[in-house]
XYZ file of C-alpha atoms in Angstrom:
222
model
C 0.051 0.196 0.085
C 1.168 3.443 -0.841
C -0.047 6.160 1.515
C 0.267 9.882 0.880
C 0.644 12.113 4.087
C -0.217 15.804 3.496
C 1.782 18.551 5.297
C 0.177 21.742 6.022
C 2.225 24.860 7.666
C 1.983 24.001 11.371
C 1.265 20.447 11.009
C 2.539 18.169 14.135
C 0.867 14.998 13.577
C 2.173 14.223 10.160
C 5.195 12.422 11.149
C 3.281 10.468 13.744
C 0.710 9.216 10.680
C 3.710 8.309 8.724
C 5.208 6.316 11.295
C 1.944 4.324 12.018
C 1.436 3.791 8.258
C 4.918 2.503 8.017
C 4.982 0.300 10.963
C 1.926 -1.534 9.206
C 4.016 -2.310 6.274
C 2.809 0.682 4.211
C 5.037 3.060 1.704
C 4.736 6.599 2.632
C 5.312 9.981 0.720
C 4.982 13.115 2.435
C 3.195 15.678 0.311
C 3.340 19.374 0.579
C 0.257 21.484 0.625
C 1.182 23.569 -2.210
C 1.816 20.655 -4.343
C -0.861 19.861 -6.890
C -0.729 16.351 -7.657
C -0.364 13.121 -5.690
C 2.570 10.761 -6.131
C 2.017 8.007 -8.723
C 0.240 5.049 -7.320
C -1.109 6.453 -4.199
C -3.735 4.107 -2.598
C -4.697 6.305 0.128
C -4.484 10.225 1.361
C -3.636 10.654 5.142
C -4.726 14.138 6.272
C -2.971 14.440 9.551
C -4.220 16.104 12.804
C -2.181 18.701 14.641
C -2.658 22.554 14.344
C -2.499 23.252 10.701
C -2.141 26.992 10.426
C -1.667 27.706 14.013
C -5.065 26.103 14.913
C -6.777 29.256 14.945
C -10.724 29.474 14.340
C -11.538 26.996 11.460
C -8.300 26.018 10.331
C -9.486 23.296 8.545
C -11.338 25.612 6.371
C -7.930 27.458 5.532
C -6.165 24.104 4.793
C -9.325 22.952 2.387
C -8.113 25.776 0.109
C -4.737 24.479 -0.199
C -3.767 23.154 -3.913
C -3.034 19.655 -2.731
C -6.681 19.510 -1.530
C -7.917 19.554 -4.926
C -5.866 16.558 -5.905
C -7.286 14.909 -2.834
C -10.859 15.445 -3.911
C -9.949 14.224 -7.412
C -8.488 11.029 -5.842
C -11.636 10.448 -3.859
C -13.912 11.126 -6.782
C -12.108 8.226 -8.549
C -12.940 6.025 -5.461
C -9.406 6.422 -3.954
C -9.287 6.084 -0.096
C -8.682 9.108 2.402
C -8.251 9.340 5.959
C -8.626 12.489 8.160
C -7.546 12.532 11.658
C -8.481 15.588 14.076
C -7.698 18.584 12.158
C -7.712 16.152 9.100
C -11.588 15.620 9.766
C -12.266 19.232 9.815
C -10.656 19.348 6.481
C -12.546 16.416 5.131
C -16.078 18.406 6.215
C -14.755 21.634 4.976
C -13.972 20.202 1.564
C -17.486 18.388 1.493
C -16.054 14.811 1.268
C -17.853 14.390 4.664
C -20.951 15.719 5.848
C -21.267 18.256 9.059
C -18.911 20.474 10.729
C -16.609 20.341 13.604
C -17.361 23.328 16.234
C -15.633 24.538 19.224
C -15.936 22.150 22.138
C -18.863 22.312 24.481
C -17.191 24.313 27.254
C -15.101 25.826 25.110
C -11.842 24.356 26.569
C -9.243 22.583 24.949
C -9.239 18.742 25.576
C -6.401 16.399 25.794
C -6.891 13.035 27.256
C -7.582 9.334 26.271
C -10.891 8.616 25.828
C -13.079 5.283 25.285
C -14.564 4.714 21.517
C -17.194 2.061 20.787
C -16.930 0.404 17.401
C -20.170 0.563 15.861
C -19.322 -0.895 12.574
C -16.756 -3.336 11.168
C -18.176 -2.874 7.672
C -15.590 -0.619 6.419
C -11.944 -0.895 5.624
C -10.833 1.324 8.149
C -12.467 -0.649 10.941
C -12.732 -4.293 9.932
C -9.865 -5.055 12.352
C -12.109 -4.557 15.262
C -15.602 -6.164 16.159
C -18.682 -3.917 16.324
C -19.371 -3.369 20.052
C -15.505 -3.393 20.998
C -14.658 -0.529 23.331
C -10.931 1.077 22.765
C -8.853 3.593 24.123
C -7.890 6.264 21.951
C -6.359 9.761 22.857
C -7.743 13.098 21.874
C -6.199 16.387 21.632
C -8.388 19.085 20.193
C -10.538 22.631 20.918
C -12.578 22.132 17.733
C -13.936 18.391 17.960
C -17.447 18.985 18.555
C -19.210 17.057 15.486
C -22.388 18.855 14.321
C -24.902 17.956 11.387
C -28.625 18.374 11.030
C -31.145 15.791 12.199
C -31.325 14.600 8.618
C -27.801 14.133 8.051
C -27.534 12.559 11.317
C -30.537 9.903 10.889
C -29.081 9.161 7.327
C -25.515 8.271 8.894
C -27.367 6.254 11.584
C -29.576 4.354 8.736
C -26.639 3.892 6.388
C -24.372 2.407 9.248
C -22.032 5.162 8.363
C -20.719 5.973 12.042
C -17.660 3.930 12.664
C -16.992 5.230 16.159
C -18.919 6.880 18.990
C -17.514 8.142 22.177
C -18.340 6.258 25.257
C -18.637 9.320 27.425
C -18.665 12.541 25.088
C -15.955 14.828 25.902
C -16.727 17.480 23.495
C -20.671 17.798 22.829
C -20.582 15.822 19.739
C -23.909 15.288 18.180
C -24.921 11.608 18.922
C -21.494 11.039 20.692
C -19.935 10.959 17.049
C -16.375 10.376 16.942
C -15.917 9.260 13.379
C -17.934 8.476 10.226
C -17.235 7.331 6.641
C -18.576 8.665 3.135
C -21.455 7.004 1.288
C -18.947 4.768 -0.504
C -17.020 3.849 2.762
C -13.801 4.912 1.264
C -13.433 8.349 3.252
C -13.009 8.335 6.915
C -13.005 11.286 9.314
C -12.264 10.695 13.020
C -11.276 13.307 15.942
C -9.658 10.742 17.977
C -5.875 10.131 17.071
C -5.250 6.147 16.265
C -1.475 6.954 15.287
C -1.005 8.221 18.669
C -1.957 4.580 20.111
C -0.178 2.553 17.546
C 2.845 1.528 19.470
C 3.722 0.141 22.895
C 5.918 3.199 23.413
C 2.500 5.297 23.380
C 1.090 3.653 26.273
C -1.355 1.606 24.337
C -1.729 -0.031 20.960
C -5.667 -0.150 20.247
C -5.077 2.186 17.077
C -2.708 -0.217 15.508
C -5.704 -2.621 14.163
C -7.109 0.326 12.242
C -3.734 0.667 10.270
C -3.015 -2.908 10.056
C -6.330 -3.734 8.568
C -5.970 -0.918 6.115
C -2.560 -1.717 5.018
C -3.853 -5.489 4.651
C -6.787 -4.842 2.642
C -5.285 -2.375 0.135
C -2.222 -4.251 -0.128
C -4.083 -7.408 -1.056
C -6.048 -5.262 -3.486
């Protein structure tokens, strides 16, 4: 599997994401935000978390205007895989690849801690390494992680089995405890928690590693 990890000014989780992909056996290319094309043969685009553009209000909206996001959207339109974590989830909603928006946390406080996530479905390439109903521990670190969508959109996500992860105890006010969703074709994932920060024994937990192992295994086999 060949993964492209996008790099925006201020990103601080791009290397973490690359290491997690590589540990699972993927080839990784780092791609600067001003580039206009993705490397040849990319299977998945990883949009990292971590304070792009200084993490000012709606920094995901700023990042979404980067030239490389046009190439990412074209990749997704061709049926390519995309995975956005934290700030990357914001970018995917701002580009319209995923529905909804990420608002300021309820209580308006930055939150950095490990939280419980319930795996809602294993019917996606991102979550098939888990069983539906599993509870895993994954870190969060965000100020704008409060997932919002109108009721019709939330109902559609539930009916279509597109909510992949929910918080067991919502830390940020997210609608219906949503922590991660996939696109209609199930090839684009956005999630606020950081699985790449729970992918090695040195991180204090490895519950995120199954996501990268499953992803790499499926896309390599394909």
